[in-house]
Short mmCIF file of C-alpha atoms and ligand atoms in Angstrom, two decimals:
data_model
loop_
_atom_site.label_atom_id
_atom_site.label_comp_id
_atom_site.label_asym_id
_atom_site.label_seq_id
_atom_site.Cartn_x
_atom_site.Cartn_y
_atom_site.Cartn_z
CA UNK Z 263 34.00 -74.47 -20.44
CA UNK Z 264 30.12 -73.35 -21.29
CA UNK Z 265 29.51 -75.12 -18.14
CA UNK Z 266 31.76 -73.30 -16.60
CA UNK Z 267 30.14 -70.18 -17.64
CA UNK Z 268 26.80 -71.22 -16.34
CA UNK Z 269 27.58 -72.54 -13.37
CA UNK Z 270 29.68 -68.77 -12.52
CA UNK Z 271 27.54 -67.08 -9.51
CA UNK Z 272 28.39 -63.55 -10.79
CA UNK Z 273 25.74 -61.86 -8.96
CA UNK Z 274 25.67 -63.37 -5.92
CA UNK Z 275 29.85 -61.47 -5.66
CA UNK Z 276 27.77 -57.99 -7.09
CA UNK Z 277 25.02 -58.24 -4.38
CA UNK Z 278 27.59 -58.67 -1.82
CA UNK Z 279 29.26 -55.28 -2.49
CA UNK Z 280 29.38 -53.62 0.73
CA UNK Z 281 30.96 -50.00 -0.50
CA UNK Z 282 32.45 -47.81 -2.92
CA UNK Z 283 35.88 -49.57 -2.10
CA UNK Z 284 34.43 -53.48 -2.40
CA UNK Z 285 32.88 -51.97 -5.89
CA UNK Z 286 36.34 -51.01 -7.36
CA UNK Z 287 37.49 -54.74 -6.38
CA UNK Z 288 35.08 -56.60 -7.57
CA UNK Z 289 35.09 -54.14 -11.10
CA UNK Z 290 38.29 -55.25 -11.73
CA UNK Z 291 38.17 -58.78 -10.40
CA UNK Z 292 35.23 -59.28 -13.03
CA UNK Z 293 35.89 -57.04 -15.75
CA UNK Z 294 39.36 -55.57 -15.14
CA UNK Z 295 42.29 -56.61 -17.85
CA UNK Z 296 43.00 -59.74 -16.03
CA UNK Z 297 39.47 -60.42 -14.61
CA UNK Z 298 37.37 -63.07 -14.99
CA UNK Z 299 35.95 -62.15 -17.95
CA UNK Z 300 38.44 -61.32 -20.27
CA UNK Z 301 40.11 -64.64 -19.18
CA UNK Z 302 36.79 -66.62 -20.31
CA UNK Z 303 38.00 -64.56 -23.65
CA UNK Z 304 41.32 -65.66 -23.65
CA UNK Z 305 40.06 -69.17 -23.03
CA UNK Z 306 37.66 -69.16 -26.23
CA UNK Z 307 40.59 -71.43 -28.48
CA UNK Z 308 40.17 -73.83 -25.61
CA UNK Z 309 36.41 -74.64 -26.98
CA UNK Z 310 35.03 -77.24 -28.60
CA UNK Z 311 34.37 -75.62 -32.42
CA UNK Z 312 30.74 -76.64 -32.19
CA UNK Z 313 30.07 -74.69 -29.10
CA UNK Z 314 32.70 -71.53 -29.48
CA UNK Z 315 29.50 -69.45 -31.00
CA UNK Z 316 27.05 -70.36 -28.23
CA UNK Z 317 30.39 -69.80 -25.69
CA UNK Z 318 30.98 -66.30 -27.10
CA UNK Z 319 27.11 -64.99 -27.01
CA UNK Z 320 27.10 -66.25 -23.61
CA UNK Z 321 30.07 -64.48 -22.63
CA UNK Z 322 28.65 -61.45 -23.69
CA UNK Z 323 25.73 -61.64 -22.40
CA UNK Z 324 26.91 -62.31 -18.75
CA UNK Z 325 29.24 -59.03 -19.37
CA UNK Z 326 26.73 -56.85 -20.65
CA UNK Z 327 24.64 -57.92 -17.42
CA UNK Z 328 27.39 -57.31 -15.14
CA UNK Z 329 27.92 -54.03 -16.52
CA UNK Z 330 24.47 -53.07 -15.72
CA UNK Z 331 24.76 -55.03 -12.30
CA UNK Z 332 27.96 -53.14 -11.10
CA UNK Z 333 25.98 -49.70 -12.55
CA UNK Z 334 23.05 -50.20 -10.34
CA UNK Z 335 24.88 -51.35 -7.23
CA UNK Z 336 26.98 -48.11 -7.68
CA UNK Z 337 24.37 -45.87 -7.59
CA UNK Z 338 22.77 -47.91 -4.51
CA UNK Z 339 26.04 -47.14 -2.44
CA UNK Z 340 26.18 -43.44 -3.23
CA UNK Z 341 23.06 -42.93 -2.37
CA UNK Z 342 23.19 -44.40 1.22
CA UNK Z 343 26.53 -43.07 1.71
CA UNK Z 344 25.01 -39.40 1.20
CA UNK Z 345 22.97 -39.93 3.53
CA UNK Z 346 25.07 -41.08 6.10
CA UNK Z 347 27.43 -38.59 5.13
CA UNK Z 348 27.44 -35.12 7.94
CA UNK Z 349 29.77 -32.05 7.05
CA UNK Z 350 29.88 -30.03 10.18
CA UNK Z 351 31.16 -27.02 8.66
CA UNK Z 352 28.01 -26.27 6.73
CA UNK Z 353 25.43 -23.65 7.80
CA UNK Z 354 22.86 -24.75 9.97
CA UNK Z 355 19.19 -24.79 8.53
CA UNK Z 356 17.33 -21.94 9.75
CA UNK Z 357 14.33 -22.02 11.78
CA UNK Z 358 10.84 -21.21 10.07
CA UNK Z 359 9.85 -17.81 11.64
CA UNK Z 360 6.51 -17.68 13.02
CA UNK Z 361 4.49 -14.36 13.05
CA UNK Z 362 2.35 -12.65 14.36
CA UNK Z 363 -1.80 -13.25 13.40
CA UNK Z 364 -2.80 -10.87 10.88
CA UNK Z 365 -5.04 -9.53 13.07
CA UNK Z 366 -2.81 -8.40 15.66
CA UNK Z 367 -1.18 -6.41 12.70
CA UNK Z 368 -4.56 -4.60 12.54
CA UNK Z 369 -5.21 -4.20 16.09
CA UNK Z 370 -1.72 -2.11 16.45
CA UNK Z 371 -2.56 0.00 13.58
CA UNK Z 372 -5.80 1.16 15.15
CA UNK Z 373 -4.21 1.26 18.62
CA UNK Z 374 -2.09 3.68 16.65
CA UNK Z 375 -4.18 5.67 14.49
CA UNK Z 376 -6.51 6.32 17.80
CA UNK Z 377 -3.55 7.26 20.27
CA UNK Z 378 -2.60 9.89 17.31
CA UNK Z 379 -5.54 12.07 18.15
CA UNK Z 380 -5.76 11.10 22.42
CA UNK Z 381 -7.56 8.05 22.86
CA UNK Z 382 -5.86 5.69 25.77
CA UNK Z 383 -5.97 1.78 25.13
CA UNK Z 384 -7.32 -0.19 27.94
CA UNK Z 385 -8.65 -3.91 28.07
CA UNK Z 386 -11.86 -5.43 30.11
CA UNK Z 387 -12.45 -8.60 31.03
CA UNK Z 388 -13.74 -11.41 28.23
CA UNK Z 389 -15.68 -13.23 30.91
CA UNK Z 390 -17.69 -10.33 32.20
CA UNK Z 391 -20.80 -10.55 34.31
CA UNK Z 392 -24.07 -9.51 32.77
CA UNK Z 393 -24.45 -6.41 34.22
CA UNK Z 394 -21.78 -4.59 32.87
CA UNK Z 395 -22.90 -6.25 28.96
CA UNK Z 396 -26.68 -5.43 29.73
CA UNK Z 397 -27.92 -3.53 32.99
CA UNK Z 398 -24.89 -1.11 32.84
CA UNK Z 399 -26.35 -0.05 29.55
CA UNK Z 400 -29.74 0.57 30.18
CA UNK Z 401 -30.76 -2.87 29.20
CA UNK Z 402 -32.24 -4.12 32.65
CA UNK Z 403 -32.78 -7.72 33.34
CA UNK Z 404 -36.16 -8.96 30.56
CA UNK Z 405 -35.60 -6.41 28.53
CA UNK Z 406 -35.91 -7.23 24.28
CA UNK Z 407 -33.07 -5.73 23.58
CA UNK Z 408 -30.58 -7.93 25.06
CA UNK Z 409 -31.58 -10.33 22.44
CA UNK Z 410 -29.87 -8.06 19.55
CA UNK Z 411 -26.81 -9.49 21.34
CA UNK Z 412 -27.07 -13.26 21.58
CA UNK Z 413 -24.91 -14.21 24.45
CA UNK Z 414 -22.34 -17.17 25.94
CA UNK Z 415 -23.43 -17.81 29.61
CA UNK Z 416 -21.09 -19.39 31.48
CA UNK Z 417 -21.79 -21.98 33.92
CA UNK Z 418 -21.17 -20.38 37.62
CA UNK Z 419 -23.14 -19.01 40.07
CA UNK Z 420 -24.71 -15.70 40.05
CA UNK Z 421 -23.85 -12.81 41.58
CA UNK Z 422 -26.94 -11.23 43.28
CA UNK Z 423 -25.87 -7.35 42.00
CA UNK Z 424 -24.07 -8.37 38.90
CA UNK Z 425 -26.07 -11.59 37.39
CA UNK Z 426 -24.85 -13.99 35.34
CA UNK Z 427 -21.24 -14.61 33.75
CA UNK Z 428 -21.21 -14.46 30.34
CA UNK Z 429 -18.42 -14.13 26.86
CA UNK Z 430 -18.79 -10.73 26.35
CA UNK Z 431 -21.28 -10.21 23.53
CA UNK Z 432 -19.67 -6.56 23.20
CA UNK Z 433 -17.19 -4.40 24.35
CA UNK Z 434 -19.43 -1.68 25.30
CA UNK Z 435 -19.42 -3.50 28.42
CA UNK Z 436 -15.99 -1.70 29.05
CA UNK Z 437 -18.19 1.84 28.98
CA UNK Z 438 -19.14 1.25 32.52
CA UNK Z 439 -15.90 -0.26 33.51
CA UNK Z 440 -14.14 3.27 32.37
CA UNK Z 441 -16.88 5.62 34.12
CA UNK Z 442 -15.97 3.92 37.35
CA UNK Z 443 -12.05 3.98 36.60
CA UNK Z 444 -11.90 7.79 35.82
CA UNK Z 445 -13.85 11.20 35.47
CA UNK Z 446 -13.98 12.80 32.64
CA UNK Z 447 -12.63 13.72 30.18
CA UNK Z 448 -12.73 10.42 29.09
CA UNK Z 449 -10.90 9.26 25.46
CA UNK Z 450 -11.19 5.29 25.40
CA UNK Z 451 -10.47 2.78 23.10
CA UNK Z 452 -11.23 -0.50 24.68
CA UNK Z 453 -9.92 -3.68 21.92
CA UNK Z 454 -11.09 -7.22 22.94
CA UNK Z 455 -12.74 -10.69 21.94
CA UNK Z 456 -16.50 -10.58 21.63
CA UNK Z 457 -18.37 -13.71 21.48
CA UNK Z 458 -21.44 -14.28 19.23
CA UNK Z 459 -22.75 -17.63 17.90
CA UNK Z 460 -22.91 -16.75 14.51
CA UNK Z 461 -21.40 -18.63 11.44
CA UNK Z 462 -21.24 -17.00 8.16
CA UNK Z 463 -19.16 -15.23 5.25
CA UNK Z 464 -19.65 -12.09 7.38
CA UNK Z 465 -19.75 -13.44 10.92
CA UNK Z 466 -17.53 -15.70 13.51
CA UNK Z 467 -18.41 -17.27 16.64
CA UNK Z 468 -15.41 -15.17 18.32
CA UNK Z 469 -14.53 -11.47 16.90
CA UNK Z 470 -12.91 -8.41 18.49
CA UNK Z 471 -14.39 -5.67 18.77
CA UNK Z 472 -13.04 -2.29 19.64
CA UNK Z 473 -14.64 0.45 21.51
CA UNK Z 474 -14.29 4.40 21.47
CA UNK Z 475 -15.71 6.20 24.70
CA UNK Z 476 -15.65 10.16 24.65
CA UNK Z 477 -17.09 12.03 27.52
CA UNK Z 478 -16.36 16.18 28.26
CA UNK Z 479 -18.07 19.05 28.53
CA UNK Z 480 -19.85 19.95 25.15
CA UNK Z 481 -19.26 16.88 23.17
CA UNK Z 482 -21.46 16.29 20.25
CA UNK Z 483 -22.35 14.44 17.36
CA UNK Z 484 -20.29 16.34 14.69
CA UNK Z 485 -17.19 15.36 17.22
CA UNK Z 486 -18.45 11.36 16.80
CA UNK Z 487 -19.13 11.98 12.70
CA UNK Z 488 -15.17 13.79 12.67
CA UNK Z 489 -13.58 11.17 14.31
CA UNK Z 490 -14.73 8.30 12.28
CA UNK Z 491 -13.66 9.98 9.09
CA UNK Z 492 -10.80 10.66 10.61
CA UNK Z 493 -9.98 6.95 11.37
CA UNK Z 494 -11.74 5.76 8.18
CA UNK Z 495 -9.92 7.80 5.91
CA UNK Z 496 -6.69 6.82 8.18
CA UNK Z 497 -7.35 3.19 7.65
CA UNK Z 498 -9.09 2.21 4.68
CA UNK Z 499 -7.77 5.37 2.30
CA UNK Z 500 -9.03 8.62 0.82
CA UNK Z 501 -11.33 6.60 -2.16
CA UNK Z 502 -13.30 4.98 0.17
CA UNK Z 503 -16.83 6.62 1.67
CA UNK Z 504 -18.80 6.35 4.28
CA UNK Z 505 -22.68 6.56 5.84
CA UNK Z 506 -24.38 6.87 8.88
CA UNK Z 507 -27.71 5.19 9.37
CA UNK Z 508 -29.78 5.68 11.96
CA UNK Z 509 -30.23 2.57 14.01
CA UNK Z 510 -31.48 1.81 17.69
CA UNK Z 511 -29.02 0.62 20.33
CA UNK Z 512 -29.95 1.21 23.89
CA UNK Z 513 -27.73 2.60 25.04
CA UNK Z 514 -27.25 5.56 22.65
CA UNK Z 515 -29.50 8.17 21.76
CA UNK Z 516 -29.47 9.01 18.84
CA UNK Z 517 -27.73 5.82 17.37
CA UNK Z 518 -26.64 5.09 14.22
CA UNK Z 519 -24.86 1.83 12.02
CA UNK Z 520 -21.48 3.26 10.37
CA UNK Z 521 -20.98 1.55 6.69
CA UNK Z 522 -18.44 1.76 4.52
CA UNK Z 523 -18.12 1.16 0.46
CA UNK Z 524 -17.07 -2.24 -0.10
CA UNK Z 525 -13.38 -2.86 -1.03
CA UNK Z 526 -14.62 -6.56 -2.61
CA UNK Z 527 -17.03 -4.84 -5.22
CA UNK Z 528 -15.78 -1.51 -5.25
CA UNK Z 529 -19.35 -0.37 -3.82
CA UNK Z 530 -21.37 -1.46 -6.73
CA UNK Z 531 -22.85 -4.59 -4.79
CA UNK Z 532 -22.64 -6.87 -7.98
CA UNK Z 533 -19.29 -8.64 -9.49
CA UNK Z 534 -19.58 -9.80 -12.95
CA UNK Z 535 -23.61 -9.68 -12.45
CA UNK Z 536 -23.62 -11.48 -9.48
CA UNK Z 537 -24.54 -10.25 -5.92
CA UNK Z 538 -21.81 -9.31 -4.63
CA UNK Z 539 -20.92 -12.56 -1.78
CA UNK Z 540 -19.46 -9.94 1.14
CA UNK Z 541 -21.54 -6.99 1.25
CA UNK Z 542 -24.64 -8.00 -1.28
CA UNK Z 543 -25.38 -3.94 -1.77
CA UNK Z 544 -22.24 -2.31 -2.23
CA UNK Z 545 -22.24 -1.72 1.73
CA UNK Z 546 -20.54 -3.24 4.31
CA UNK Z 547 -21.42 -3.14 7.99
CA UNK Z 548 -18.67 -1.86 10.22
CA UNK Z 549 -20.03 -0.36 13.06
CA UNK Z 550 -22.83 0.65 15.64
CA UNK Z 551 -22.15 4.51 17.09
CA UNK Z 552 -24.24 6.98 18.88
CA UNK Z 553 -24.39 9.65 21.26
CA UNK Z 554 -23.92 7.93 25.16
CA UNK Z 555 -27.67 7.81 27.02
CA UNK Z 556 -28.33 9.71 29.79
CA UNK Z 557 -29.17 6.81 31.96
CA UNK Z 558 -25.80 4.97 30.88
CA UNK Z 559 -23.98 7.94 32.34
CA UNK Z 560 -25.79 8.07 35.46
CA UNK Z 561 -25.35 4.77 36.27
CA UNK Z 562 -21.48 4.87 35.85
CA UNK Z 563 -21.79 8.83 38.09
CA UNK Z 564 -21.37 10.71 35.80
CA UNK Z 565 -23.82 13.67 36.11
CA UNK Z 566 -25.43 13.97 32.00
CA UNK Z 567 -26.17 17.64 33.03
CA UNK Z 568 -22.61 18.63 32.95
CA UNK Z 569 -21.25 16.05 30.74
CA UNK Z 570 -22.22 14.26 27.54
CA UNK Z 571 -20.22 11.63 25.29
CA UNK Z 572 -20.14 9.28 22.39
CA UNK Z 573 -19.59 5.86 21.81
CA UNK Z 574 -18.66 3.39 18.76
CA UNK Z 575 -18.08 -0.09 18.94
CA UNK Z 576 -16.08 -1.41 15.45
CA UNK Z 577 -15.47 -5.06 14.13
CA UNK Z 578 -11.49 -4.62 13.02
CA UNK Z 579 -12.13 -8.40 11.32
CA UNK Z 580 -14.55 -6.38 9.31
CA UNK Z 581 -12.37 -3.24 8.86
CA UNK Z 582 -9.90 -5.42 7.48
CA UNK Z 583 -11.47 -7.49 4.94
CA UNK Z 584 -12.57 -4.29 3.42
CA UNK Z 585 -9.40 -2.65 2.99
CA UNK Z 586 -9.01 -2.48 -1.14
CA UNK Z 587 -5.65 -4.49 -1.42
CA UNK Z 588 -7.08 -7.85 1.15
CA UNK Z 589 -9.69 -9.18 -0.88
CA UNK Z 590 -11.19 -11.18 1.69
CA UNK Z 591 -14.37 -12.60 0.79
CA UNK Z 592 -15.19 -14.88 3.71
CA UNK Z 593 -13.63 -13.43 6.98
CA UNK Z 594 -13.82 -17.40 8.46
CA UNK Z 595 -10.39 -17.84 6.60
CA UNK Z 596 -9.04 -15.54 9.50
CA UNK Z 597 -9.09 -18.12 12.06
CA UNK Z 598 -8.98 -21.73 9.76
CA UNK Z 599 -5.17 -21.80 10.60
CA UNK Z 600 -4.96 -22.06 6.86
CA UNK Z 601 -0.77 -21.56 7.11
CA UNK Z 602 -1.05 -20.57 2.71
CA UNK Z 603 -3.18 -17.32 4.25
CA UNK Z 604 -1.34 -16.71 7.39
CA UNK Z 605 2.09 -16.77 6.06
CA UNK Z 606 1.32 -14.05 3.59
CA UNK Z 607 1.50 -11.35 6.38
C1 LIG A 223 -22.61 -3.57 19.00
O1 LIG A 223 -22.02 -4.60 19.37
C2 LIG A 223 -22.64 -2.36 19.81
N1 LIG A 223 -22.07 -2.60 21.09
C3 LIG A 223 -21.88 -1.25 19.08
C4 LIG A 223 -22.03 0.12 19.67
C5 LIG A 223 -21.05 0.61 20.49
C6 LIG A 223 -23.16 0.87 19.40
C7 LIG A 223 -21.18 1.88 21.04
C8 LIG A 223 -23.30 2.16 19.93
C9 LIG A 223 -22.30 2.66 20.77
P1 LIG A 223 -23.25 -4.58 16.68
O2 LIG A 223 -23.94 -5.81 17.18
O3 LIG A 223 -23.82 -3.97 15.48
O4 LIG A 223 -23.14 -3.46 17.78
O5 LIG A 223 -21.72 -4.96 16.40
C10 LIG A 223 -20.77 -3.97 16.07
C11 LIG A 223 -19.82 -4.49 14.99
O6 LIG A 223 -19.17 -5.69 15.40
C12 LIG A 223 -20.52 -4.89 13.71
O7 LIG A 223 -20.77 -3.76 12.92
C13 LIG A 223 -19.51 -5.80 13.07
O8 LIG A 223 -18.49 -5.07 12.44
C14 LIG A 223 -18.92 -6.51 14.27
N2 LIG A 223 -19.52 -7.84 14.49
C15 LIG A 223 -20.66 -8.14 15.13
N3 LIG A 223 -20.88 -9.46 15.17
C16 LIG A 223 -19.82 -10.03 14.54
C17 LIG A 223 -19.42 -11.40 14.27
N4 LIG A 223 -20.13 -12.45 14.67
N5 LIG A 223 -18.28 -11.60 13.57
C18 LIG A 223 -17.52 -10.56 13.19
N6 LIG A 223 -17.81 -9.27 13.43
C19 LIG A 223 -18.95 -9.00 14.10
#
């Protein structure tokens, strides 16, 4: 009979289980009332004396195991039959929504805040030839100040009026562009990519920038100074300030850099003691503005006797890592693809 028991290939029926409806057979072929093992039980008299001890611990041994066996193969079957299992009448899953790039976001909101008080969107070209980036703006071929602007060229052949094809370093280019397309009174706002090869917390190799063009009879400078309060105080709230510096762009006279307090230190330049990793003096670099040049006007006919303008070219990548609630400390994150930043908006 102990022979018997040994010899018994218990698992090799378990491991042949197929499904839930083989399990209940076997269960109750091995361990059901009249299975296997309870009639090893019922045989127990049938043992020599000597070896009814050995017999019984061996008996339950092998139904202890089974137990555990059956158990395990159990749990096996359910899981594969979940998975094979399809209920039609459930919901599908939805999509994941894309959005749209923070940026854009920003882009509308100025598009907005500018078409408020008469400014007209309009967009020129990202491949533009050099003349409408340099000569166009009183920058003629040599001169130093084309450097400020460090500049794509594009391999193609050159145009004997219009140069070179380059990424647009700026879009002031588009100043020109609108002087040819209509007389004043001109309100532009001209939003594009710029292209710069620069690499830092402050700088990417491709930006936007976005232009404002006003030419009419009698413009001046407290006209420029009103309407980038006016958008500042728009965009970036009532707390936050703003200075002109004077600067030198050719194609403005005067010319000035437009700051604004930084949102990252609150304008105080340091955080906890430390320099402050954005701005470094509590001031952040936003734009370049002036009053348009005589010669700039000329050259896209309008006559500066009658007319005068003024022109500001913004980064909005800039505008927006200074408004209070972003945070933004290095504006690269903006185009890493990270998906934990871009899904936030
Ligand atoms: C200009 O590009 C002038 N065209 C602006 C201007 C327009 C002056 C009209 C006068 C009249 P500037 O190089 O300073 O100026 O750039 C203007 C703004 O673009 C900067 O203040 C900054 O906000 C943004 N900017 C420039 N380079 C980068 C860059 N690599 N990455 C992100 N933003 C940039």
């Amino acid at each position: 009979m102990l022979e018997q028991l040994n010899e018994w290939n218990f698992k090799k029926e378990i491991a042949e289980i197929k499904n839930l409806f083989d399990w209940e057979k076997v269960y109750i072929k091995l361990l059901g009332k009249k299975g296997k093992i309870n009639s090893f039980f019922a045989k127990i008299k049938e043992v020599p004396a000597d070896q009814r001890k050995v017999f019984g611990q061996r008996l339950n041994e092998i139904k202890k195991e089974i137990e555990k066996l059956l158990e395990v193969k159990k749990l096996e079957i359910k899981k594969l039959e979940e998975k094979k299992f399809f209920d039609p009448t459930l919901p599908g899953k939805p999509y994941l929504k894309g959005s749209l790039h923070p940026l854009t976001y920003v882009i509308e909101e100025i598009v907005s805040i500018f078409s408020s008080i008469g400014f007209i969107r309009v967009s020129y070209p990202e491949v533009e030839w050099e003349y409408f980036s340099f000569e166009a703006l009183n920058m003629p071929k040599g001169h130093p100040a084309r450097d400020d602007f460090e500049t794509f060229f594009i391999d193609f052949p050159q145009d004997k009026k219009y140069g070179r094809v380059v990424l647009s370093p700026h879009t002031s280019s588009g100043q020109n562009r609108e002087m040819r397309r209509i007389k004043p009174p001109i309100r532009m706002i001209n939003i594009a990519k710029t292209y710069r090869p620069n690499w830092d917390a402050t700088h990417t190799p491709m930006f936007h920038q976005f232009e404002g063009l006003c030419i009419d009879k009698d413009i001046n400078i407290t006209h420029l100074k009103g309407t980038i309060d006016y958008f500042v105080k728009r965009f970036f709230g009532k707390n936050r300030t703003i200075r002109l510096r004077p600067a030198h762009f050719q194609f403005t006279e005067p010319s000035f850099e437009v700051d604004v307090s930084c949102g990252v230190c609150q304008g105080k330049g340091e955080i906890d003691g430390q320099k402050c990793k954005v701005c470094k003096s509590g001031w952040l670099e936003l734009a370049g503005a002036g009053m348009v040049h005589p010669n700039v006007l000329k050259m896209g006919g309008i006559d500066p006797q009658k007319y005068s303008g003024w022109a500001f070219g913004f980064g909005p990548e800039r505008c927006m890592m200074m408004r209070e609630e972003m945070k933004i400390d290095d504006i690269r994150i903006l185009y890493s693809g990270d998906i934990r930043f871009l899904e936030q908006f």
